[in-house]
JSON list of C-alpha atoms in Angstrom, two decimals:
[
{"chain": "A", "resi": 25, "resn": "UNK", "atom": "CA", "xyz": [109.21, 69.09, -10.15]},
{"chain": "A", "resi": 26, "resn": "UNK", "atom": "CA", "xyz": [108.22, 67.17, -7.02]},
{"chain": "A", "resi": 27, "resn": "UNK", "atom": "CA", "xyz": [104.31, 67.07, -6.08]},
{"chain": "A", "resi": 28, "resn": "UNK", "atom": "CA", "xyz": [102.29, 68.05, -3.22]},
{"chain": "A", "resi": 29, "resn": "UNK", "atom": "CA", "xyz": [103.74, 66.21, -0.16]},
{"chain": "A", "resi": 30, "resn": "UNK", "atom": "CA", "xyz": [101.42, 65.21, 2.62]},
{"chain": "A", "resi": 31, "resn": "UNK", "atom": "CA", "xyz": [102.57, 63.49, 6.19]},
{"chain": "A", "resi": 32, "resn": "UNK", "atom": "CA", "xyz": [101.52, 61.69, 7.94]},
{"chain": "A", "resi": 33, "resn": "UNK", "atom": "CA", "xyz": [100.07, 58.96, 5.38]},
{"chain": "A", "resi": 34, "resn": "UNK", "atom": "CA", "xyz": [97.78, 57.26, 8.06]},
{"chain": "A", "resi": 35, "resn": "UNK", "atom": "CA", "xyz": [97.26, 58.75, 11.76]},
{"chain": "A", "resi": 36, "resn": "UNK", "atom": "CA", "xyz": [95.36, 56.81, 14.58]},
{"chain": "A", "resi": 37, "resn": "UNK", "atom": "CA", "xyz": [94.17, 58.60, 17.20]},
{"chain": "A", "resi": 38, "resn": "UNK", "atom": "CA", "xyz": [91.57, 58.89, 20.27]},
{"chain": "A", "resi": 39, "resn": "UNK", "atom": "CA", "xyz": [88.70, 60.79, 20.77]},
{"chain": "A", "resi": 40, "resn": "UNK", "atom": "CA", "xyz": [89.19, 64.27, 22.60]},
{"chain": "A", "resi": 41, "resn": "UNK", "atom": "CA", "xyz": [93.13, 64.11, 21.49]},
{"chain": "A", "resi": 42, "resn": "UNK", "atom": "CA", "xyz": [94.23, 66.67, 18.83]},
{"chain": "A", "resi": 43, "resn": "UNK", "atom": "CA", "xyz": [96.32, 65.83, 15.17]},
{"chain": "A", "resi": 44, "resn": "UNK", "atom": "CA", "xyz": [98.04, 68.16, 13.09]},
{"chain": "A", "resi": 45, "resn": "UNK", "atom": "CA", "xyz": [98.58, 67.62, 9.40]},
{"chain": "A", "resi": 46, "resn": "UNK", "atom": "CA", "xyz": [101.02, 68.86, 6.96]},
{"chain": "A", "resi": 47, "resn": "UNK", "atom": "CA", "xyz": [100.77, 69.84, 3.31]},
{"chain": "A", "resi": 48, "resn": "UNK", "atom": "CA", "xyz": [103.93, 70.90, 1.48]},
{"chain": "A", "resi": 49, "resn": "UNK", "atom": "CA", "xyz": [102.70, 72.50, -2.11]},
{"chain": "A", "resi": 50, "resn": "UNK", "atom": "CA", "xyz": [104.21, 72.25, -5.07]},
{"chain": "A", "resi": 51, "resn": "UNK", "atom": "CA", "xyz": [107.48, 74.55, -5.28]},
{"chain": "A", "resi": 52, "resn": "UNK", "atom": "CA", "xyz": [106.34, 77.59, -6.72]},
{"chain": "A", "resi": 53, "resn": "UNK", "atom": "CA", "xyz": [102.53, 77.27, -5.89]},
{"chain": "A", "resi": 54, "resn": "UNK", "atom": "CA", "xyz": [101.39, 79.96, -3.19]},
{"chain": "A", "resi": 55, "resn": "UNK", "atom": "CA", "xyz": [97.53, 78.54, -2.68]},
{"chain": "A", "resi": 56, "resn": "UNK", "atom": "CA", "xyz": [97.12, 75.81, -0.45]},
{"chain": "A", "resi": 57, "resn": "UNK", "atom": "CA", "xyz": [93.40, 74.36, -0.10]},
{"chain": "A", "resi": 58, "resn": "UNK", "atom": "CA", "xyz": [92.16, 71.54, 2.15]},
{"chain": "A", "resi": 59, "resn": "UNK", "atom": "CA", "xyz": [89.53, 69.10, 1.66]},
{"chain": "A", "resi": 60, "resn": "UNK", "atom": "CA", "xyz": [87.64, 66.45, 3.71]},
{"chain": "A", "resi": 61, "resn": "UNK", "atom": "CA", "xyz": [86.98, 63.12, 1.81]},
{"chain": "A", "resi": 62, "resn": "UNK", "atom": "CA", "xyz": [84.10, 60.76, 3.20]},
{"chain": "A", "resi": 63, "resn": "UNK", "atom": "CA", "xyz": [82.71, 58.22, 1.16]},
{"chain": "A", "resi": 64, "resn": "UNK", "atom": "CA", "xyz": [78.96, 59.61, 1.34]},
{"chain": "A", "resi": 65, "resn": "UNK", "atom": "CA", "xyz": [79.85, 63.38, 1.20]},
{"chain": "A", "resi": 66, "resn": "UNK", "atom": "CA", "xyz": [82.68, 63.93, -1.57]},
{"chain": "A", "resi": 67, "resn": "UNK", "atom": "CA", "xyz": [85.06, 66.47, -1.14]},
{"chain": "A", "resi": 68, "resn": "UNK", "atom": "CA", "xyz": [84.54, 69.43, 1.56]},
{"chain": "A", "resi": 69, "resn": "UNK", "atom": "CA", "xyz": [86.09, 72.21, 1.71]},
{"chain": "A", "resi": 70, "resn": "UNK", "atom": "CA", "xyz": [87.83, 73.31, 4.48]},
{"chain": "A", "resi": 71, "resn": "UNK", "atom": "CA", "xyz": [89.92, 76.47, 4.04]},
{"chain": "A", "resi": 72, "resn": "UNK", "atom": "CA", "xyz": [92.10, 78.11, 1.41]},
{"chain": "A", "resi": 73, "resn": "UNK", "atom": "CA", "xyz": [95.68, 80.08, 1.93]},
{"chain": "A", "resi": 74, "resn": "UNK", "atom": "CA", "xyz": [97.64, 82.30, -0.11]},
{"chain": "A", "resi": 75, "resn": "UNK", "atom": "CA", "xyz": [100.92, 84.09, 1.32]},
{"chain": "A", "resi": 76, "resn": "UNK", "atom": "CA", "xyz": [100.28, 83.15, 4.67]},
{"chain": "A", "resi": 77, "resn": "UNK", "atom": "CA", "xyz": [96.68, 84.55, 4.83]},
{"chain": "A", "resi": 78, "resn": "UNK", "atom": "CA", "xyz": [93.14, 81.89, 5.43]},
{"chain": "A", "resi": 79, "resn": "UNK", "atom": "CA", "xyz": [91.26, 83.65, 2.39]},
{"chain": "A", "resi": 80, "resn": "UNK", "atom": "CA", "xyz": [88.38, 81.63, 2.55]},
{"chain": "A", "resi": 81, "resn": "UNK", "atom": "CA", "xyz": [86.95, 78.92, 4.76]},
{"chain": "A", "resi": 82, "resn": "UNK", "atom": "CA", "xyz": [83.92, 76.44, 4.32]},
{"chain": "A", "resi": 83, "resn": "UNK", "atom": "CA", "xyz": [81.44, 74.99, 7.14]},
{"chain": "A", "resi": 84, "resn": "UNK", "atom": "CA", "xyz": [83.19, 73.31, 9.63]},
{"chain": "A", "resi": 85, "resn": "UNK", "atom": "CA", "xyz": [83.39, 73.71, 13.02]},
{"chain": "A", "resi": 86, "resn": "UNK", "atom": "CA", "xyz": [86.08, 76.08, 14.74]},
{"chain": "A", "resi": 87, "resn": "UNK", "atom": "CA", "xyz": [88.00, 72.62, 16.66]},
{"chain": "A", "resi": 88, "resn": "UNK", "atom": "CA", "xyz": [89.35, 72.71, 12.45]},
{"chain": "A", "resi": 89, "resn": "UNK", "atom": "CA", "xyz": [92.28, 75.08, 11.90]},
{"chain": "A", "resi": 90, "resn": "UNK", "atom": "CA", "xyz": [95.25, 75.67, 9.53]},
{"chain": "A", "resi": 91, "resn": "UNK", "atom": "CA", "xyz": [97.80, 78.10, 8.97]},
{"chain": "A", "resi": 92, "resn": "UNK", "atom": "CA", "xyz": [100.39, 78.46, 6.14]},
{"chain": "A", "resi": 93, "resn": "UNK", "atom": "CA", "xyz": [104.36, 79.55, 6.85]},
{"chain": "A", "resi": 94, "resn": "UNK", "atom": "CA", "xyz": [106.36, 81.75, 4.61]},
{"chain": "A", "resi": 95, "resn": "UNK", "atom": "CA", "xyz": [107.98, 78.82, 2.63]},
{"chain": "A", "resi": 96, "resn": "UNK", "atom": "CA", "xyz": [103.85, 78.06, 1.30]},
{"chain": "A", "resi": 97, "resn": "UNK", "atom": "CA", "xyz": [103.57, 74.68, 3.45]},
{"chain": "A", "resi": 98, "resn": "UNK", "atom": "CA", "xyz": [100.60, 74.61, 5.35]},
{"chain": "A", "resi": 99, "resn": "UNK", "atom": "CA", "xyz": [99.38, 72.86, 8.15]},
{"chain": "A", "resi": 100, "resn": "UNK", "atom": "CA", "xyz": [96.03, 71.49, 9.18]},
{"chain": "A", "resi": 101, "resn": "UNK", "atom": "CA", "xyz": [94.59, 71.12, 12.98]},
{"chain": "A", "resi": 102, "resn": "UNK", "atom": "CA", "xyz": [91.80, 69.30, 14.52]},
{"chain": "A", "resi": 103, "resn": "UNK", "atom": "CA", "xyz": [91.05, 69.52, 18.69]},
{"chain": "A", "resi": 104, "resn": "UNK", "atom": "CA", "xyz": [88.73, 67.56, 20.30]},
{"chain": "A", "resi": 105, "resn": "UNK", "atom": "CA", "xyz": [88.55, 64.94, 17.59]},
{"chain": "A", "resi": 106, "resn": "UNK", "atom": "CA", "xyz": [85.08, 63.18, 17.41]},
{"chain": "A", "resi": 107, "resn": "UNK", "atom": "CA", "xyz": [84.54, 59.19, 15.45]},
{"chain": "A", "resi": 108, "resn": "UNK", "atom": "CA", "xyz": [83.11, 61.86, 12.74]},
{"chain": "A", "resi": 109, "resn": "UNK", "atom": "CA", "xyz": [86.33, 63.11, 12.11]},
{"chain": "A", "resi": 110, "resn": "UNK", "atom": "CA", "xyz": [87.20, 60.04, 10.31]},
{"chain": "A", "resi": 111, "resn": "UNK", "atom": "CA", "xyz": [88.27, 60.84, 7.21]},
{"chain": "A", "resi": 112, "resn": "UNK", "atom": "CA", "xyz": [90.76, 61.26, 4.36]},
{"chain": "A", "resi": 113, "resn": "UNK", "atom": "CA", "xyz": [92.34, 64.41, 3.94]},
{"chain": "A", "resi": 114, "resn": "UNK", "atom": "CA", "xyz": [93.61, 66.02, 1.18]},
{"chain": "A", "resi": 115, "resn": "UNK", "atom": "CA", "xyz": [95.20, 69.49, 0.38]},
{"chain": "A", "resi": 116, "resn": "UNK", "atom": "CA", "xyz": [95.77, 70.86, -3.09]},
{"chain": "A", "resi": 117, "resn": "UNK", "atom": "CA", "xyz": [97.89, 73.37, -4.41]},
{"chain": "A", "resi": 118, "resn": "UNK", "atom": "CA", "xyz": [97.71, 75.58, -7.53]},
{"chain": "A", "resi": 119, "resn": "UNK", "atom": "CA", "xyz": [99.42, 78.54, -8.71]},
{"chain": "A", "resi": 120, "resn": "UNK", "atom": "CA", "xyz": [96.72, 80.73, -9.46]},
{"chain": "A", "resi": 121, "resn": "UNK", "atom": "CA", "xyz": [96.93, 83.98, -7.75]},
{"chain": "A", "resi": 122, "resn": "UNK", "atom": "CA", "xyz": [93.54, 86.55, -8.71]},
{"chain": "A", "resi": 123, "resn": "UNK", "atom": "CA", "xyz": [91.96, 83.85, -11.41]},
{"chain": "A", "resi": 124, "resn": "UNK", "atom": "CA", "xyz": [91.57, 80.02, -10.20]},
{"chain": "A", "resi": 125, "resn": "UNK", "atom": "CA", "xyz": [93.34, 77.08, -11.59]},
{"chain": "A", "resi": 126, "resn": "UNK", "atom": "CA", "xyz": [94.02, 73.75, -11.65]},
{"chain": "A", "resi": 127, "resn": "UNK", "atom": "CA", "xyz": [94.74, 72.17, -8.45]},
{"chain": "A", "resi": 128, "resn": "UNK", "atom": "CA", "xyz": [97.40, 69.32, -8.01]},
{"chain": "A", "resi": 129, "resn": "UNK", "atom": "CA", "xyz": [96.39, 66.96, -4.93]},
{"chain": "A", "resi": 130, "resn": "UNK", "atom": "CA", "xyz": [98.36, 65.22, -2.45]},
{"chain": "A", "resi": 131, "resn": "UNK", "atom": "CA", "xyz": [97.93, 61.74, -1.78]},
{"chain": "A", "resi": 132, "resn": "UNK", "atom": "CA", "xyz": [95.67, 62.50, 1.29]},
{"chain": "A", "resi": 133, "resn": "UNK", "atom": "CA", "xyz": [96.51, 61.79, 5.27]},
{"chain": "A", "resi": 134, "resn": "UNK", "atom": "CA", "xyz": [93.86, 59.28, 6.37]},
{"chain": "A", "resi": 135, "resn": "UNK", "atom": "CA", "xyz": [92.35, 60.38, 10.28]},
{"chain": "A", "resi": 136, "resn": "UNK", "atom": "CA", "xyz": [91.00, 57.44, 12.02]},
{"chain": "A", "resi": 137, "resn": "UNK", "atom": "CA", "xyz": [89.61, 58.47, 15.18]},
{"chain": "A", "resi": 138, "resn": "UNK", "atom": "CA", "xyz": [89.12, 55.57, 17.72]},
{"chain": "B", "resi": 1, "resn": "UNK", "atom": "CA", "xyz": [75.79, 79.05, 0.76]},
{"chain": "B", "resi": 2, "resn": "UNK", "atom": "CA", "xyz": [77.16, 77.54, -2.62]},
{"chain": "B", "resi": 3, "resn": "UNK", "atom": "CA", "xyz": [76.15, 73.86, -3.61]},
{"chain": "B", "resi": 4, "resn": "UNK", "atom": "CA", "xyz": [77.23, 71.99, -6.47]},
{"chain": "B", "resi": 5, "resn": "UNK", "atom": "CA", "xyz": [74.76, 69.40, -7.25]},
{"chain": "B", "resi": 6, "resn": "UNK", "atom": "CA", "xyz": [75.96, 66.29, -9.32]},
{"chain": "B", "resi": 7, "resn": "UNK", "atom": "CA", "xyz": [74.28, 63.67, -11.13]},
{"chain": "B", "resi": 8, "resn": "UNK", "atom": "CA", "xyz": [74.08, 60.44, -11.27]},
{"chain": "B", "resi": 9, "resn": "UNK", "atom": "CA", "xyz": [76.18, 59.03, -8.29]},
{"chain": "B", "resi": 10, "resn": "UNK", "atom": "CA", "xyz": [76.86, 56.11, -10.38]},
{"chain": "B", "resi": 11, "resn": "UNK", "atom": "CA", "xyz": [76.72, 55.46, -14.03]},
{"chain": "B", "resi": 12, "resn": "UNK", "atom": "CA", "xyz": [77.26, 51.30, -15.28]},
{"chain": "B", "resi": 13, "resn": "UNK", "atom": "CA", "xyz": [78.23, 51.46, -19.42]},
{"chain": "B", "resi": 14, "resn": "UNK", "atom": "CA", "xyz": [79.37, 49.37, -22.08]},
{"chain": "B", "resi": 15, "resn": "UNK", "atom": "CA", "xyz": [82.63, 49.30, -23.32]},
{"chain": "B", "resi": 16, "resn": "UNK", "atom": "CA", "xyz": [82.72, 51.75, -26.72]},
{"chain": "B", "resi": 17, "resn": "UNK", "atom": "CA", "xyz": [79.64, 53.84, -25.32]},
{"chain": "B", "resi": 18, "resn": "UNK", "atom": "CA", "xyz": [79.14, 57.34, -24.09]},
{"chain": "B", "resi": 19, "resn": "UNK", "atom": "CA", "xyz": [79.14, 58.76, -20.29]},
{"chain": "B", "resi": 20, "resn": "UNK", "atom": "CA", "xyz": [77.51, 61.94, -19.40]},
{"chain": "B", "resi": 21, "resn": "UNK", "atom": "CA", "xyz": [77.72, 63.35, -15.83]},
{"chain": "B", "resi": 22, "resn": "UNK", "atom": "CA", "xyz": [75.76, 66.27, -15.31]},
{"chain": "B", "resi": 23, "resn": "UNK", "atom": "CA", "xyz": [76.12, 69.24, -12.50]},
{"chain": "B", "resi": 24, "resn": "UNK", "atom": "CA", "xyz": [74.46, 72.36, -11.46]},
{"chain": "B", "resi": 25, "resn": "UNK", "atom": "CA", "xyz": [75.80, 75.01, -9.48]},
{"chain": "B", "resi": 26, "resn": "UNK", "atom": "CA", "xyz": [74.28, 77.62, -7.23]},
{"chain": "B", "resi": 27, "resn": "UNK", "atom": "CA", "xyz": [76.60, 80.95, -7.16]},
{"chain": "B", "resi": 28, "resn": "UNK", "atom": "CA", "xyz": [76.07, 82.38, -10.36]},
{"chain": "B", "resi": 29, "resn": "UNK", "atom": "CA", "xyz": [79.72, 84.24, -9.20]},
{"chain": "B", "resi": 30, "resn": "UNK", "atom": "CA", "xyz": [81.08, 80.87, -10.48]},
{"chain": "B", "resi": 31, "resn": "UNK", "atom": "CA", "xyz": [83.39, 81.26, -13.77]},
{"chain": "B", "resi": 32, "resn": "UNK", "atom": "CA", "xyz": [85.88, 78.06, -13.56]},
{"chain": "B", "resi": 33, "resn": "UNK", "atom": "CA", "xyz": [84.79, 74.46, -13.72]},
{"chain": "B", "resi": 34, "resn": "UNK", "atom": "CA", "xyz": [87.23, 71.64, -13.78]},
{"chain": "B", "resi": 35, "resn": "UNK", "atom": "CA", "xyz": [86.51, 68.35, -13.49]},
{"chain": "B", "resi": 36, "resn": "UNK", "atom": "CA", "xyz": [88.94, 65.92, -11.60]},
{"chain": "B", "resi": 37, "resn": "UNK", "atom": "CA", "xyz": [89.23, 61.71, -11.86]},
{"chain": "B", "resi": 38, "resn": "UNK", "atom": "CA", "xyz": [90.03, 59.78, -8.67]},
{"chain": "B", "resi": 39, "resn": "UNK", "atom": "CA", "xyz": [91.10, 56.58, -9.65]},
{"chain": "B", "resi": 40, "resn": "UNK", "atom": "CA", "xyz": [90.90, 54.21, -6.39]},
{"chain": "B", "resi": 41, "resn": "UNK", "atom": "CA", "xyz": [93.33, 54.71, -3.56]},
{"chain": "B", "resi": 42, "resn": "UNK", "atom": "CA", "xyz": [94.70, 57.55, -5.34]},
{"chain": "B", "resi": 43, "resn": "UNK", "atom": "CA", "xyz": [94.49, 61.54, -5.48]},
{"chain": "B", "resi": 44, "resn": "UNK", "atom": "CA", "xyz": [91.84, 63.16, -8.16]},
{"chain": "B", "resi": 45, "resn": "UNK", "atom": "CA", "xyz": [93.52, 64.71, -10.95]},
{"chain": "B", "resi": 46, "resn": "UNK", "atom": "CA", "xyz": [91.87, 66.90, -13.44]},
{"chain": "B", "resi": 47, "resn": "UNK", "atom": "CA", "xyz": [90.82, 65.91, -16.50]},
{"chain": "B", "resi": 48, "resn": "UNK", "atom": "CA", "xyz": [89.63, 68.83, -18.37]},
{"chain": "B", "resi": 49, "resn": "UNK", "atom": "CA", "xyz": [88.29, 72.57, -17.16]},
{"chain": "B", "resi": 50, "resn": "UNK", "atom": "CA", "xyz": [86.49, 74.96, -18.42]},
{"chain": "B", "resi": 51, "resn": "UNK", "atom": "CA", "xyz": [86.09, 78.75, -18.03]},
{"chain": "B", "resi": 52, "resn": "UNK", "atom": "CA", "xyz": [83.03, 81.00, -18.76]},
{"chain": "B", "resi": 53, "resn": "UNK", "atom": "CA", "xyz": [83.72, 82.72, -21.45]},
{"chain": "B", "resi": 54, "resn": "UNK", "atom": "CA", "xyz": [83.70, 79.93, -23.44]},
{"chain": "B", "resi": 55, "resn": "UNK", "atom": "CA", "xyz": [80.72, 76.83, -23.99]},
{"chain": "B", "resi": 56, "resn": "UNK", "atom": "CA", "xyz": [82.54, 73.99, -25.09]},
{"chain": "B", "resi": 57, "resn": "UNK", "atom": "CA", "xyz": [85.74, 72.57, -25.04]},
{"chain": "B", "resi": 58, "resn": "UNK", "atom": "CA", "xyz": [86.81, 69.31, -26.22]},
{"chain": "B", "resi": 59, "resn": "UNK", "atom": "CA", "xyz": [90.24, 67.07, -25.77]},
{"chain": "B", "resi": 60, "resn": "UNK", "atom": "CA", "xyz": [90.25, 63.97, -27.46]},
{"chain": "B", "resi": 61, "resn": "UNK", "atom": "CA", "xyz": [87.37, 61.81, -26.01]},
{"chain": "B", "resi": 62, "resn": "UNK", "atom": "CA", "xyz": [86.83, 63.88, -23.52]},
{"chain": "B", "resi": 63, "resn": "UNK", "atom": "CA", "xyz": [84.82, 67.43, -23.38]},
{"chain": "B", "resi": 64, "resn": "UNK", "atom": "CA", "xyz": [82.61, 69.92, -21.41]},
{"chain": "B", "resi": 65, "resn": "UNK", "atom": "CA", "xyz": [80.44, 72.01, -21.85]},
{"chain": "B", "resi": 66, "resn": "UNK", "atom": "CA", "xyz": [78.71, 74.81, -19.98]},
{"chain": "B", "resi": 67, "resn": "UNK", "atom": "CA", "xyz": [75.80, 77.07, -19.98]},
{"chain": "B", "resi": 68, "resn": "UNK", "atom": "CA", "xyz": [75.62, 79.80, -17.60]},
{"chain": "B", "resi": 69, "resn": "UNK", "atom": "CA", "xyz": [72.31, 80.82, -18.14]},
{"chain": "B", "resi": 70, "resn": "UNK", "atom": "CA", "xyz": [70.99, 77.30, -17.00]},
{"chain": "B", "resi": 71, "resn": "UNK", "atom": "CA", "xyz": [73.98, 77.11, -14.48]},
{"chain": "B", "resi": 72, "resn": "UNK", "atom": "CA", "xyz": [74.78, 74.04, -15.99]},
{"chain": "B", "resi": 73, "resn": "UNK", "atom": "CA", "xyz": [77.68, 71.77, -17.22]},
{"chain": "B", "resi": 74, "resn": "UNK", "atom": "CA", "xyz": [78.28, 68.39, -18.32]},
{"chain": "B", "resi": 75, "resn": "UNK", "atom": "CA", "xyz": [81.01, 66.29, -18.75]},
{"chain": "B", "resi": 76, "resn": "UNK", "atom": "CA", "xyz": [80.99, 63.80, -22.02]},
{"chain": "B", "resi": 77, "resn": "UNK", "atom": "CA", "xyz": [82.87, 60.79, -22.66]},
{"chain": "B", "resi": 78, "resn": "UNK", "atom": "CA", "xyz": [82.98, 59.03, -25.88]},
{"chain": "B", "resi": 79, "resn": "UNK", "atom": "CA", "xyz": [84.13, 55.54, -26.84]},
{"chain": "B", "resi": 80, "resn": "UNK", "atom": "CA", "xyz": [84.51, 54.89, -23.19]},
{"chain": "B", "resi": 81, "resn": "UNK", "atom": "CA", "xyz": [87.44, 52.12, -22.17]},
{"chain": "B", "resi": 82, "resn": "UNK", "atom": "CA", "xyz": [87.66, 50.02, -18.82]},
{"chain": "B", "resi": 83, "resn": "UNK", "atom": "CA", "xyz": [90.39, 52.39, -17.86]},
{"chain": "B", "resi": 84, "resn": "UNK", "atom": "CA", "xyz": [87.91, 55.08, -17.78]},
{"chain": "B", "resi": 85, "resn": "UNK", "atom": "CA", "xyz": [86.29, 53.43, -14.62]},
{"chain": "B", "resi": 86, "resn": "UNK", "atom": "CA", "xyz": [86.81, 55.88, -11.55]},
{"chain": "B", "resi": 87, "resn": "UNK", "atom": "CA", "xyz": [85.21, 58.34, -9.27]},
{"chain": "B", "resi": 88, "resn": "UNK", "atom": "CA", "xyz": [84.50, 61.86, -11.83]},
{"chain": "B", "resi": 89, "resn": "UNK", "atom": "CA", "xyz": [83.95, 64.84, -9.60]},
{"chain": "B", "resi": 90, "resn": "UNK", "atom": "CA", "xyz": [82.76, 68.28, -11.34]},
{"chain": "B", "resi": 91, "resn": "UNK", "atom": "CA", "xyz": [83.92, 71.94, -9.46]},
{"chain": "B", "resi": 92, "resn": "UNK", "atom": "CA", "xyz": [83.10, 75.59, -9.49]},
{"chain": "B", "resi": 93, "resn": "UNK", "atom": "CA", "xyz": [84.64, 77.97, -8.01]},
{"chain": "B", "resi": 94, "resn": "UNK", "atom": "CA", "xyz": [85.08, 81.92, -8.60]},
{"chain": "B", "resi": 95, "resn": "UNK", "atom": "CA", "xyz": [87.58, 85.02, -8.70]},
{"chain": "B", "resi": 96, "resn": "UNK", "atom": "CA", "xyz": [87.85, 86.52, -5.47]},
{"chain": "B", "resi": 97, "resn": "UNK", "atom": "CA", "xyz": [86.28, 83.65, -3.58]},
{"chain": "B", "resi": 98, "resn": "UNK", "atom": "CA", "xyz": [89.12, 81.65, -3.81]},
{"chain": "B", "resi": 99, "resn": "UNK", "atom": "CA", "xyz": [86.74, 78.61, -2.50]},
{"chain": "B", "resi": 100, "resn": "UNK", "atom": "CA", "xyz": [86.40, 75.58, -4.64]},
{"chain": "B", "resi": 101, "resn": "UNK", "atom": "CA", "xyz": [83.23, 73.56, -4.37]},
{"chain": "B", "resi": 102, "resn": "UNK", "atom": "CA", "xyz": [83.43, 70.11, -5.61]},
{"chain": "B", "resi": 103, "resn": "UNK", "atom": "CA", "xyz": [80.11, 67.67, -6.45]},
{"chain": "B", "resi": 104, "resn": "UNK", "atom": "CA", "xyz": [79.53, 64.34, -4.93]},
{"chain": "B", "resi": 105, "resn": "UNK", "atom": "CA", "xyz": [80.81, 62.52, -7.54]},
{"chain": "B", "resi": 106, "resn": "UNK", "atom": "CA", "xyz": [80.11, 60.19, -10.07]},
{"chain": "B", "resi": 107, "resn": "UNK", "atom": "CA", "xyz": [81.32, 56.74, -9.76]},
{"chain": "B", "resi": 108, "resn": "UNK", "atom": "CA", "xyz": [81.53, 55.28, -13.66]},
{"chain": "B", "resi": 109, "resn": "UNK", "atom": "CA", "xyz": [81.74, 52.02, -14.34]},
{"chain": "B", "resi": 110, "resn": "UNK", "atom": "CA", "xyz": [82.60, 50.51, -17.86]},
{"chain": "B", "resi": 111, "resn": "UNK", "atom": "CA", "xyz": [82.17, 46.85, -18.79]},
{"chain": "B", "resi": 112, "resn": "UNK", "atom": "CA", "xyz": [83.69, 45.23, -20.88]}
]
């Protein structure tokens, strides 16, 4: 069974332009979670989808957005990027639908904002 | 909002001794808490979880335990090996929520 796929690897970009990630889940797996990795602050949460639907989202400003398609991949959006944006990001994907479970990363898409 | 506070941020042992990474969490809603290993450069995979209803569980060197009461769990290596060196990061998260909130992490270290 293949893992959870995440492209780009590495992204450069400039401050003010936009990126857009993508997560593909593990086949089967319906919850798709993103995180923010930074070497002082762990792992953030971002937002959580199931079936197409954001079910929960954590503190981060509104320039972060996702949305999942009806095949469970999910995609991840930043506007306006700032040098704080700088990050590694990982999704996760688990197959828990009411109860949670364990979560299967990807190998992360690191932002570096310029 | 929820916090998951874990401690230390780094931990330095001995080959053959024990770890223990401790964590406290905030929403007493909280009824799953996994605990994931991030080797560097690559993703954090769990290691062990654990769910309310129960206070301990064990898996070879490894085990957790919890006490909801306290809002507290811990994470307990035994007869640690060089190979056990890597970033441990505890998590709660709840039914319903469907948020996951992950501590700071503990970066362990074992000598040899």
């Amino acid at each position: 069974k293949a893992g959870v796929t995440q492209t780009p690897r590495y992204l450069i970009k400039t401050r003010g332009q936009q990126v857009t990630l993508s997560c593909s889940p593990i086949s089967g797996h319906r919850s798709v979670s993103w995180y923010q990795q930074t070497p002082g602050q762990g792992l953030q949460f971002l937002f959580e989808y199931f079936s197409e639907t954001q079910r929960n989202k954590g503190n981060f400003p509104g320039r972060f957005s996702g949305r999942q398609f009806s095949n469970s991949r999910s995609e991840m959006n930043v506007s306006t990027l700032e040098l704080g944006d700088s990050a590694l990001y990982l999704c996760a994907s688990s197959g828990g639908r009411r109860e949670p479970t364990e979560a299967f990363f990807g190998q992360g898409t690191r932002l570096t904002v310029v | 909002g929820e916090n998951v506070e874990q401690h230390p941020s780094t931990l330095s042992v001995q080959e053959g001794d024990s770890a223990v990474i401790k964590c406290t969490y905030s929403d007493s809603a909280s009824n799953y808490f996994p605990w994931y290993k991030q080797e560097l450069g690559k993703r954090p995979q769990l290691i062990i979880d654990i769910r309310s209803n129960v206070g301990e569980k064990k898996d070879q060197r490894i085990a957790v335990t919890l006490n909801k009461t306290a809002k507290h769990f811990s994470l307990h290596i035994t007869e640690t090996q060089p190979e056990d060196s890597a970033v441990y990061f505890c998590a709660a998260s709840e039914t319903g929520g469907f948020k996951t909130i992950f501590g700071a992490g503990t970066r362990l270290f074992v000598k040899a």
